[in-house]
Coordinates of C-alpha atoms and ligand atoms in Angstrom, one line a residue:
M1216 CA 6.6 -14.8 -27.6
V1217 CA 5.8 -12.0 -25.1
K1218 CA 5.7 -8.4 -26.4
Y1219 CA 6.8 -5.4 -24.4
V1220 CA 5.3 -1.9 -24.2
F1221 CA 7.4 0.7 -22.4
V1222 CA 5.9 3.9 -21.2
T1223 CA 8.0 7.0 -20.4
G1224 CA 7.0 10.5 -19.4
G1225 CA 8.2 14.0 -20.1
V1226 CA 8.0 17.7 -19.1
L1227 CA 6.5 17.0 -15.6
S1228 CA 5.7 14.1 -13.4
S1229 CA 2.1 13.4 -12.3
V1230 CA 0.7 13.8 -15.9
G1231 CA -1.3 10.5 -15.5
K1232 CA 1.3 8.1 -16.9
G1233 CA 0.0 5.4 -14.6
I1234 CA -3.6 5.8 -15.8
I1235 CA -2.5 5.8 -19.4
T1236 CA -0.4 2.7 -18.9
S1237 CA -3.4 1.0 -17.3
S1238 CA -5.5 2.2 -20.2
I1239 CA -3.2 0.6 -22.7
G1240 CA -3.6 -2.6 -20.8
K1241 CA -7.3 -2.2 -20.9
M1242 CA -7.4 -1.7 -24.7
L1243 CA -5.4 -4.9 -25.1
Q1244 CA -7.6 -6.8 -22.7
A1245 CA -10.7 -5.6 -24.4
R1246 CA -9.3 -7.4 -27.5
G1247 CA -8.8 -10.6 -25.6
F1248 CA -5.0 -10.2 -25.0
K1249 CA -3.5 -11.1 -21.6
V1250 CA -1.4 -8.4 -20.0
T1251 CA 0.6 -7.6 -16.9
A1252 CA 2.2 -4.3 -15.8
I1253 CA 5.4 -3.3 -14.1
K1254 CA 6.2 0.0 -12.4
I1255 CA 9.8 1.1 -12.3
D1256 CA 10.5 3.6 -9.6
P1257 CA 14.0 5.2 -9.9
Y1258 CA 14.3 6.2 -6.3
V1259 CA 16.9 4.6 -4.1
N1260 CA 14.4 3.2 -1.5
V1261 CA 14.2 -0.5 -1.8
D1262 CA 10.4 -0.2 -1.7
A1263 CA 7.7 2.4 -1.0
G1264 CA 7.2 1.1 2.5
T1265 CA 9.6 3.5 4.1
M1266 CA 8.2 6.7 2.5
N1267 CA 5.8 9.1 4.0
P1268 CA 2.4 8.9 2.3
Y1269 CA 2.1 12.6 2.7
M1270 CA 5.0 13.1 0.3
H1271 CA 4.7 10.1 -2.0
G1272 CA 1.0 9.0 -1.8
E1273 CA -0.2 5.8 -0.3
V1274 CA 1.7 2.6 -0.1
Y1275 CA -0.1 -0.1 -2.1
V1276 CA 0.1 -3.6 -0.6
T1277 CA 0.0 -6.6 -2.8
D1278 CA -1.2 -10.1 -1.9
D1279 CA 2.3 -11.3 -1.4
G1280 CA 3.1 -8.5 1.0
G1281 CA 4.9 -6.1 -1.3
E1282 CA 4.8 -2.4 -0.2
T1283 CA 4.6 -0.9 -3.6
D1284 CA 4.0 2.3 -5.5
L1285 CA 0.3 3.4 -5.8
D1286 CA 0.4 2.9 -9.5
L1287 CA 0.1 -0.8 -8.9
G1288 CA -3.3 -0.1 -7.4
G1289 CA -4.3 1.6 -10.6
Y1290 CA -3.1 -1.4 -12.7
E1291 CA -4.9 -3.9 -10.4
R1292 CA -8.2 -1.9 -10.6
F1293 CA -8.1 -1.2 -14.3
L1294 CA -6.9 -4.6 -15.3
D1295 CA -8.4 -6.8 -12.6
L1296 CA -5.0 -8.3 -11.7
N1297 CA -3.4 -9.4 -8.5
L1298 CA 0.2 -8.3 -9.0
K1299 CA 3.2 -9.3 -7.0
K1300 CA 6.0 -7.6 -5.2
E1301 CA 8.2 -8.2 -8.3
N1302 CA 5.9 -6.0 -10.4
N1303 CA 7.5 -2.9 -8.8
I1304 CA 11.2 -2.4 -9.5
T1305 CA 13.2 0.3 -7.8
T1306 CA 16.8 1.5 -8.0
G1307 CA 17.3 0.3 -4.4
M1308 CA 16.2 -3.2 -5.2
V1309 CA 18.4 -3.5 -8.3
Y1310 CA 21.5 -2.1 -6.7
K1311 CA 21.0 -4.3 -3.6
A1312 CA 20.9 -7.4 -5.8
V1313 CA 23.9 -6.4 -7.9
I1314 CA 26.0 -5.5 -4.8
E1315 CA 25.0 -8.8 -3.1
K1316 CA 26.1 -10.7 -6.2
E1317 CA 29.4 -8.8 -6.2
R1318 CA 30.0 -9.7 -2.6
R1319 CA 29.2 -13.3 -3.3
G1320 CA 31.8 -13.3 -6.0
S1321 CA 29.5 -13.7 -8.9
F1322 CA 31.5 -11.2 -10.9
L1323 CA 34.9 -12.2 -9.6
G1324 CA 37.7 -10.6 -11.5
R1325 CA 35.6 -8.1 -13.2
C1326 CA 34.8 -4.4 -12.7
V1327 CA 31.1 -4.1 -11.9
Q1328 CA 29.5 -1.4 -14.0
I1329 CA 26.1 0.3 -14.6
V1330 CA 26.3 -1.0 -18.2
P1331 CA 26.1 -4.0 -18.4
H1332 CA 25.7 -5.3 -14.8
V1333 CA 23.0 -2.9 -13.5
T1334 CA 21.1 -2.8 -16.9
N1335 CA 21.3 -6.6 -17.1
E1336 CA 19.7 -6.9 -13.6
I1337 CA 16.9 -4.5 -14.7
K1338 CA 16.3 -6.5 -17.9
K1339 CA 16.3 -9.8 -16.1
R1340 CA 13.7 -8.5 -13.7
I1341 CA 11.4 -7.3 -16.4
R1342 CA 11.7 -10.5 -18.3
T1343 CA 11.2 -12.6 -15.2
V1344 CA 7.8 -10.9 -14.6
A1345 CA 6.9 -11.3 -18.2
K1346 CA 7.7 -15.0 -18.2
R1347 CA 6.1 -15.8 -14.8
S1348 CA 2.8 -14.0 -15.7
N1349 CA 2.4 -15.9 -18.9
V1350 CA 0.9 -13.0 -20.8
D1351 CA 0.8 -11.7 -24.4
V1352 CA 2.0 -8.2 -23.4
T1353 CA 4.1 -6.8 -20.5
L1354 CA 3.6 -3.1 -19.9
T1355 CA 6.5 -1.3 -18.2
E1356 CA 6.1 2.2 -16.9
V1357 CA 9.2 4.1 -16.1
G1358 CA 8.5 6.5 -13.2
G1359 CA 9.7 10.1 -13.1
T1360 CA 10.5 12.2 -16.1
V1361 CA 12.9 11.7 -19.0
G1362 CA 16.1 13.5 -18.1
D1363 CA 16.1 12.6 -14.4
I1364 CA 19.6 11.3 -13.4
E1365 CA 18.1 8.4 -11.5
G1366 CA 16.1 7.2 -14.4
L1367 CA 19.0 6.8 -16.8
P1368 CA 20.0 3.1 -16.2
F1369 CA 16.3 2.1 -16.6
L1370 CA 16.0 4.0 -19.9
E1371 CA 19.2 2.4 -21.1
A1372 CA 17.9 -1.0 -20.1
I1373 CA 14.6 -0.6 -22.0
R1374 CA 16.5 0.8 -25.0
Q1375 CA 18.6 -2.4 -25.1
M1376 CA 15.6 -4.6 -24.8
R1377 CA 14.6 -3.8 -28.4
L1378 CA 17.9 -5.2 -29.6
K1379 CA 17.2 -8.6 -28.3
E1380 CA 13.4 -8.8 -28.4
G1381 CA 13.0 -7.2 -31.9
Y1382 CA 11.2 -4.2 -33.3
E1383 CA 7.8 -5.9 -33.7
N1384 CA 7.9 -7.1 -30.1
T1385 CA 8.7 -3.7 -28.5
L1386 CA 6.8 -0.5 -28.4
Y1387 CA 7.8 2.8 -26.8
V1388 CA 5.0 5.2 -25.7
H1389 CA 6.0 8.7 -24.6
I1390 CA 3.6 10.8 -22.6
A1391 CA 4.1 14.5 -22.1
L1392 CA 2.2 17.6 -21.1
V1393 CA 0.9 20.1 -23.6
P1394 CA 0.0 23.2 -21.7
I1395 CA -2.5 25.8 -22.9
L1396 CA -1.5 29.4 -22.3
D1397 CA -3.9 31.4 -20.1
V1398 CA -3.7 34.5 -22.2
T1399 CA -3.6 33.4 -25.8
K1400 CA -5.3 30.0 -25.2
E1401 CA -2.6 28.5 -27.4
M1402 CA -1.6 24.8 -27.1
K1403 CA 2.2 24.8 -26.6
T1404 CA 4.0 21.7 -27.9
K1405 CA 7.6 22.9 -27.4
P1406 CA 8.1 21.3 -23.9
L1407 CA 6.9 18.0 -25.4
Q1408 CA 9.3 18.4 -28.3
H1409 CA 12.1 18.9 -25.8
S1410 CA 11.2 15.8 -23.9
V1411 CA 11.1 13.7 -27.1
N1412 CA 14.6 15.1 -27.9
E1413 CA 15.8 14.1 -24.5
L1414 CA 14.5 10.6 -25.0
R1415 CA 16.2 10.4 -28.4
R1416 CA 19.5 11.6 -26.9
I1417 CA 19.3 8.4 -24.8
G1418 CA 18.6 6.4 -28.0
I1419 CA 14.9 5.8 -27.7
Q1420 CA 12.7 6.9 -30.6
P1421 CA 9.0 6.8 -29.4
D1422 CA 6.6 4.9 -31.6
I1423 CA 3.6 6.6 -30.0
I1424 CA 3.2 10.0 -28.4
V1425 CA 0.4 10.8 -26.0
A1426 CA -0.2 14.5 -25.4
R1427 CA -1.6 15.2 -22.0
C1428 CA -3.7 18.3 -22.3
T1429 CA -6.7 19.7 -20.6
K1430 CA -8.6 19.7 -23.9
M1431 CA -8.4 17.5 -27.1
I1432 CA -5.4 18.8 -29.0
N1433 CA -6.1 20.6 -32.3
S1434 CA -4.8 19.4 -35.6
E1435 CA -2.1 22.0 -35.7
A1436 CA -0.6 20.8 -32.4
S1437 CA -1.0 17.2 -33.5
R1438 CA 0.8 17.9 -36.8
K1439 CA 3.7 19.6 -35.0
I1440 CA 4.1 16.8 -32.5
A1441 CA 4.2 14.2 -35.3
L1442 CA 6.7 16.3 -37.3
F1443 CA 9.1 17.0 -34.5
G1444 CA 8.6 13.6 -32.9
T1445 CA 9.3 11.8 -36.3
I1446 CA 6.2 9.7 -36.1
P1447 CA 3.1 9.5 -38.4
E1448 CA 0.2 11.8 -37.3
G1449 CA -1.8 8.6 -36.7
A1450 CA 0.6 7.8 -33.8
V1451 CA -0.2 10.9 -31.9
F1452 CA -3.0 10.6 -29.3
C1453 CA -4.4 12.9 -26.7
S1454 CA -5.4 12.2 -23.1
Y1455 CA -7.6 15.1 -22.2
N1456 CA -9.5 15.9 -19.0
V1457 CA -12.4 13.6 -18.4
E1458 CA -14.9 13.3 -15.5
T1459 CA -13.6 9.9 -14.3
I1460 CA -10.3 8.2 -14.9
Y1461 CA -12.1 5.1 -16.0
E1462 CA -13.1 6.9 -19.2
V1463 CA -9.4 7.2 -20.3
P1464 CA -9.2 3.8 -22.2
L1465 CA -12.4 4.6 -24.0
I1466 CA -11.4 8.0 -25.2
L1467 CA -7.9 6.8 -26.3
D1468 CA -9.4 3.8 -28.1
K1469 CA -11.9 6.0 -29.9
Q1470 CA -8.9 7.9 -31.3
G1471 CA -7.6 4.6 -32.7
M1472 CA -4.8 3.9 -30.1
G1473 CA -5.9 0.3 -29.4
G1474 CA -6.0 -0.6 -33.1
F1475 CA -2.7 1.2 -33.7
I1476 CA -0.9 -0.7 -30.9
C1477 CA -2.2 -4.1 -32.0
K1478 CA -1.2 -3.5 -35.6
R1479 CA 2.3 -2.3 -34.6
L1480 CA 2.8 -5.4 -32.4
G1481 CA 1.7 -7.7 -35.3
F1482 CA -1.5 -8.8 -33.6
P1483 CA -4.6 -9.7 -35.7
E1484 CA -7.2 -6.9 -35.7
R1485 CA -10.0 -7.6 -33.2
K1486 CA -13.0 -5.6 -32.2
P1487 CA -12.7 -4.5 -28.6
D1488 CA -15.4 -5.6 -26.1
Y1489 CA -16.0 -2.9 -23.5
K1490 CA -19.5 -4.0 -22.4
E1491 CA -18.8 -4.4 -18.7
W1492 CA -16.4 -1.5 -18.5
K1493 CA -18.9 0.8 -20.2
D1494 CA -21.6 -0.3 -17.8
F1495 CA -19.4 0.6 -14.9
V1496 CA -18.4 4.0 -16.4
D1497 CA -22.0 4.7 -17.0
A1498 CA -22.9 3.9 -13.4
V1499 CA -20.1 6.3 -12.3
L1500 CA -21.2 9.1 -14.6
N1501 CA -25.0 8.8 -14.0
P1502 CA -25.6 8.3 -10.3
E1503 CA -29.2 8.3 -9.0
H1504 CA -28.3 9.1 -5.4
E1505 CA -25.6 10.8 -3.5
V1506 CA -24.0 10.4 -0.1
E1507 CA -21.5 12.6 1.7
I1508 CA -18.8 11.0 3.7
A1509 CA -16.4 12.6 6.2
L1510 CA -12.9 11.1 5.9
V1511 CA -11.2 12.1 9.2
G1512 CA -7.5 11.6 8.7
K1513 CA -4.0 12.9 9.2
Y1514 CA -2.8 13.2 5.6
A1515 CA -5.9 14.9 4.5
G1516 CA -3.9 17.6 2.5
L1517 CA -2.8 15.1 -0.1
T1518 CA -5.7 13.0 -1.5
E1519 CA -3.1 10.6 -3.1
S1520 CA -2.4 9.4 0.4
Y1521 CA -5.8 7.7 0.4
V1522 CA -6.2 6.9 -3.3
S1523 CA -7.3 3.2 -3.0
M1524 CA -9.7 4.1 -0.2
N1525 CA -11.1 6.8 -2.4
E1526 CA -11.5 4.5 -5.3
A1527 CA -13.0 1.7 -3.2
L1528 CA -15.7 4.1 -1.9
R1529 CA -16.5 5.3 -5.4
I1530 CA -16.5 1.8 -6.9
A1531 CA -18.9 0.8 -4.1
G1532 CA -21.0 3.8 -4.9
A1533 CA -21.2 2.9 -8.6
T1534 CA -22.6 -0.5 -7.6
C1535 CA -25.5 1.2 -5.8
R1536 CA -25.8 4.0 -8.4
T1537 CA -24.6 6.5 -5.8
K1538 CA -22.2 9.4 -6.1
V1539 CA -19.9 9.3 -3.1
S1540 CA -18.6 12.8 -2.1
I1541 CA -15.7 12.6 0.2
R1542 CA -14.8 15.5 2.5
Y1543 CA -11.3 15.3 3.9
I1544 CA -11.1 16.6 7.4
E1545 CA -7.9 17.0 9.4
A1546 CA -8.4 15.1 12.7
E1547 CA -6.4 17.7 14.6
K1548 CA -9.1 20.3 13.9
F1549 CA -11.4 18.4 16.4
E1550 CA -8.6 18.4 19.0
Q1551 CA -8.1 22.2 18.7
N1552 CA -11.9 22.8 19.0
P1553 CA -14.0 19.9 20.3
K1554 CA -17.2 21.6 19.2
E1555 CA -16.1 21.2 15.6
V1556 CA -16.9 17.5 15.8
E1557 CA -20.6 18.6 15.4
I1558 CA -20.0 19.2 11.7
L1559 CA -20.1 15.4 11.3
R1560 CA -23.9 15.7 11.8
G1561 CA -24.1 17.0 8.3
F1562 CA -22.6 13.8 6.8
N1563 CA -24.1 10.5 5.9
G1564 CA -21.2 8.5 7.3
V1565 CA -17.8 8.7 9.0
F1566 CA -14.7 7.0 7.6
I1567 CA -11.4 6.6 9.5
P1568 CA -8.5 5.5 7.4
Y1569 CA -5.2 3.9 8.1
G1570 CA -2.5 5.8 9.9
F1571 CA 0.7 5.8 12.0
G1572 CA 1.9 7.6 15.1
P1573 CA 0.1 9.7 17.7
R1574 CA -0.7 12.9 15.7
G1575 CA -4.4 13.4 15.2
T1576 CA -5.5 10.2 17.0
E1577 CA -7.5 12.0 19.7
G1578 CA -9.4 13.9 17.0
K1579 CA -10.2 10.6 15.2
I1580 CA -11.4 9.0 18.5
M1581 CA -13.7 12.0 18.9
A1582 CA -15.1 11.4 15.4
I1583 CA -15.6 7.7 16.2
K1584 CA -17.4 8.5 19.5
F1585 CA -19.7 10.9 17.6
A1586 CA -20.5 8.3 15.0
R1587 CA -21.2 5.6 17.7
E1588 CA -23.4 7.8 19.8
N1589 CA -25.3 9.3 16.8
N1590 CA -26.0 6.0 15.0
L1591 CA -24.1 7.4 12.0
P1592 CA -22.6 4.7 9.7
F1593 CA -19.0 4.2 10.4
L1594 CA -16.2 2.4 8.7
G1595 CA -12.7 2.1 10.2
I1596 CA -9.7 0.7 8.3
C1597 CA -6.6 -0.6 10.1
Y1598 CA -5.7 2.3 12.4
G1599 CA -9.4 3.2 12.2
F1600 CA -10.2 -0.3 13.6
Q1601 CA -7.6 0.1 16.4
L1602 CA -8.9 3.6 17.3
A1603 CA -12.5 2.2 17.4
V1604 CA -11.3 -0.4 19.9
I1605 CA -9.7 2.4 22.0
E1606 CA -12.9 4.5 21.9
F1607 CA -15.1 1.6 22.9
A1608 CA -12.7 0.6 25.8
R1609 CA -12.6 4.2 27.1
H1610 CA -16.3 5.2 26.8
V1611 CA -18.2 2.0 26.9
C1612 CA -16.0 -0.3 29.1
G1613 CA -14.9 2.6 31.3
L1614 CA -11.2 1.9 30.9
E1615 CA -9.9 5.4 31.4
N1616 CA -7.0 6.4 29.3
A1617 CA -7.1 3.2 27.3
N1618 CA -4.8 3.5 24.4
S1619 CA -2.4 1.9 21.9
T1620 CA 1.2 1.5 23.0
E1621 CA 2.0 3.1 19.6
I1622 CA 0.4 6.3 20.9
N1623 CA 1.1 6.1 24.7
P1624 CA 3.6 3.4 25.8
N1625 CA 2.6 4.1 29.4
S1626 CA -1.2 3.7 29.1
P1627 CA -2.8 2.0 32.1
H1628 CA -4.9 0.0 29.6
P1629 CA -2.9 -0.9 26.5
V1630 CA -5.9 -2.3 24.6
I1631 CA -3.9 -2.2 21.4
D1632 CA -0.3 -3.5 21.6
L1633 CA 2.6 -4.5 19.5
M1634 CA 2.3 -8.0 18.0
P1635 CA 4.6 -10.4 19.7
E1636 CA 6.6 -11.2 16.5
Q1637 CA 7.2 -7.4 16.2
R1638 CA 9.2 -7.2 19.4
G1639 CA 12.9 -6.7 18.9
I1640 CA 12.6 -5.8 15.2
E1641 CA 15.1 -3.2 14.4
Y1642 CA 14.8 -2.8 10.6
K1643 CA 11.9 -0.6 9.5
G1644 CA 11.8 -1.9 5.8
A1645 CA 9.3 -4.7 5.0
T1646 CA 9.0 -5.8 8.6
M1647 CA 5.3 -5.2 9.3
R1648 CA 2.7 -7.9 9.2
L1649 CA 2.1 -7.7 5.4
G1650 CA -0.1 -9.1 2.7
A1651 CA -2.9 -11.5 2.4
H1652 CA -3.9 -13.6 5.5
K1653 CA -6.8 -15.8 6.1
I1654 CA -9.8 -14.6 8.2
I1655 CA -12.6 -16.7 9.7
L1656 CA -16.0 -15.0 9.9
K1657 CA -18.6 -15.5 12.5
P1658 CA -22.0 -16.6 11.3
D1659 CA -25.0 -14.3 11.8
T1660 CA -23.0 -11.1 11.8
T1661 CA -22.9 -8.2 9.4
A1662 CA -19.5 -9.4 8.2
Y1663 CA -21.0 -12.7 7.3
A1664 CA -23.9 -11.1 5.5
L1665 CA -21.5 -8.9 3.5
Y1666 CA -18.9 -11.5 2.6
R1667 CA -21.2 -14.4 2.3
S1668 CA -18.4 -16.8 3.2
K1669 CA -16.9 -18.4 6.3
E1670 CA -13.4 -17.7 5.2
I1671 CA -11.9 -14.7 3.4
Y1672 CA -8.4 -13.4 2.5
A1673 CA -7.5 -9.8 2.9
R1674 CA -4.4 -7.7 2.8
H1675 CA -2.6 -6.3 5.9
R1676 CA 0.0 -3.7 6.8
H1677 CA 0.4 -3.2 10.6
R1678 CA 2.6 -3.8 13.7
F1679 CA -0.1 -3.5 16.4
E1680 CA -3.2 -5.5 17.2
V1681 CA -6.0 -6.0 19.8
N1682 CA -4.5 -7.0 23.2
L1683 CA -6.2 -10.3 24.1
D1684 CA -6.1 -9.4 27.8
Y1685 CA -9.0 -7.0 27.1
L1686 CA -11.0 -9.2 24.8
A1687 CA -13.5 -10.6 27.3
K1688 CA -14.2 -7.2 28.8
M1689 CA -15.0 -5.7 25.4
E1690 CA -17.1 -8.7 24.3
E1691 CA -19.1 -8.5 27.6
N1692 CA -19.8 -4.9 26.8
G1693 CA -21.3 -5.7 23.4
L1694 CA -18.4 -5.4 20.9
V1695 CA -18.5 -8.3 18.4
F1696 CA -15.3 -9.5 16.8
S1697 CA -16.9 -11.0 13.8
G1698 CA -13.6 -11.8 12.0
K1699 CA -10.6 -13.4 13.5
S1700 CA -7.3 -15.0 12.2
A1701 CA -7.4 -18.8 11.7
D1702 CA -5.9 -19.5 15.1
G1703 CA -8.5 -17.1 16.7
R1704 CA -5.9 -15.0 18.4
R1705 CA -5.8 -12.0 16.1
M1706 CA -8.9 -9.7 15.9
E1707 CA -9.7 -8.8 12.3
I1708 CA -13.2 -7.3 12.2
L1709 CA -15.3 -5.6 14.8
E1710 CA -18.9 -4.5 14.7
Q1711 CA -21.6 -3.2 17.1
P1712 CA -24.9 -5.1 16.5
D1713 CA -27.1 -2.4 18.1
H1714 CA -25.7 0.3 15.8
F1715 CA -27.1 1.1 12.3
F1716 CA -23.7 0.2 10.8
F1717 CA -20.5 0.3 12.8
F1718 CA -17.8 -1.8 11.2
A1719 CA -14.0 -1.8 11.2
S1720 CA -11.3 -4.1 10.0
Q1721 CA -7.7 -4.6 10.8
F1722 CA -7.1 -5.3 7.1
H1723 CA -7.4 -3.2 4.1
G1724 CA -10.4 -4.1 1.9
E1725 CA -9.6 -1.3 -0.5
F1726 CA -6.8 -3.2 -2.1
R1727 CA -9.1 -5.9 -3.4
S1728 CA -11.8 -3.6 -4.7
R1729 CA -12.4 -3.6 -8.5
P1730 CA -14.7 -1.8 -10.8
G1731 CA -18.0 -3.6 -10.8
R1732 CA -16.8 -5.8 -7.9
P1733 CA -16.6 -3.6 -4.9
D1734 CA -15.0 -4.8 -1.7
P1735 CA -17.8 -6.0 0.7
E1736 CA -16.8 -3.7 3.6
Y1737 CA -16.8 -0.6 1.4
Y1738 CA -20.0 -1.7 -0.3
G1739 CA -21.6 -2.3 3.1
F1740 CA -20.6 1.1 4.4
V1741 CA -21.8 3.1 1.3
K1742 CA -25.1 1.1 1.2
A1743 CA -25.6 1.8 4.9
C1744 CA -25.0 5.5 4.4
L1745 CA -27.5 5.5 1.6
D1746 CA -30.1 3.5 3.5
R1747 CA -29.7 5.6 6.6
K1748 CA -30.2 8.7 4.5
S1749 CA -33.3 7.4 2.9
G1750 CA -34.7 6.6 6.4
K1751 CA -34.6 2.8 6.3
P1752 CA -34.7 1.2 9.8
K1753 CA -31.6 -0.9 9.0
P1754 CA -29.2 -1.4 6.0
E1755 CA -30.3 -3.8 3.3
F1756 CA -27.4 -5.7 1.8
Ligands
LIG2971 N1 -0.2 2.1 13.1 C1 -1.0 1.0 13.1 C2 -0.1 -0.3 13.2 O1 1.0 -0.3 12.8 C3 -2.0 0.9 12.0 C4 -1.3 0.7 10.7 C5 -2.2 1.1 9.5 O2 -3.2 1.8 9.7 N2 -1.9 0.6 8.3 O3 -0.6 -1.3 13.6

């Protein structure tokens, strides 16, 4: 019998619900229980793929090609899972399915309603994930804040789930902000009380309340939360500010949350084993070295746009006991003042992330040129890979005005072009080349040294690719494509053998990076930055 933990949030969004959900999973895993996690996003988009990362944060890509909410990345990293498209449920998805059924005549003769038809569809989706994942506990995080109009059908659905699944198989966790007033330094629990009331109005009485506060809440605040929330004081926990998010399961478990959840779900008491997790946290908190990396991007104002890349860099850093400091630089700065690119000299490496559209691309190309000419470690991901090809074509192969047709459709040398299967596609949703694809690596290359395998799988999200008409020219000039698709027609990894470390991939290694098990391309880059800084003649992997 699978058990369900539902997580809701109050007062404000962005209080770290995703991290707390992941942490609950970690506490259960540390006791030997199998878990999976679902994110519910009440927006009407069918998936996150059509949203601007600058507004909503990055789009997280799953192995099966789902374009999902970034919280799935948190679940995968914390819980070492490979989730599926179905682990992200949206209003758009649910209504689309219900309306299609209605058109097919599945509800013939009946009036189709939010309760029960929409709520049934939601419950069915949650239960399907639980059943297919074959786990002890399914965590379901409801995005947004209690009281949002869009969230109501989902809250109603999770309320109903207790009726069928039973009290001992369902647990409601509510997370809300407890602000501290600047002037009096008082911890204010009133907003949290209101959000609990709002939840109760819908018919959900939380079993656990997590106060999100900058500091550990005092006993007075905790007493008040318990009293007004109608729960024992032992069911109130606090997620306070810590140096790294990976500490959150440890601080919550220390307060007794893991034991409380197990008891409440009727599990036998087990001692948690955090050995590996603690080693990783220790490596994050106590680095012996430091490298500074320039991330030259277009969404630099919102770090959430690059959260998986960020984490992949830090995770790679932890493996070599290195603190990775990331400076976000708007690529357009270099376009406005080309001399600015000189600031890259002060960094240990240059990183060019994913991206779409023309804005900022010339600035990124300038940064790539600088890294290539100055033997500065370089890693390019997806658009970063494509722009490295353009830079090489222009400045090494002498192909003037070489470009991607995404940036300039009239370029005389379209070295990056739309993939053939993308021609004629009209719908924007879920139509890119998505998810995990096989890649064959070339022996005696940096790629091979890093992955130590002839064949790898990595996740993709793109419409454009290297134009094969220019392949010979680039290879003659020294660019090595050390990773290609199984049929050899799609370029996946490039490197420059005479450079200290110049590496880029069409795929996104960050989506497979896990604490203690960094993705090889990120590890290679961070290690190269460190080795270059310490004066080694070449990187040692
Ligand atoms: N815009 C490029 C493409 O569609 C790169 C996409 C990306 O960086 N994810 O191919």
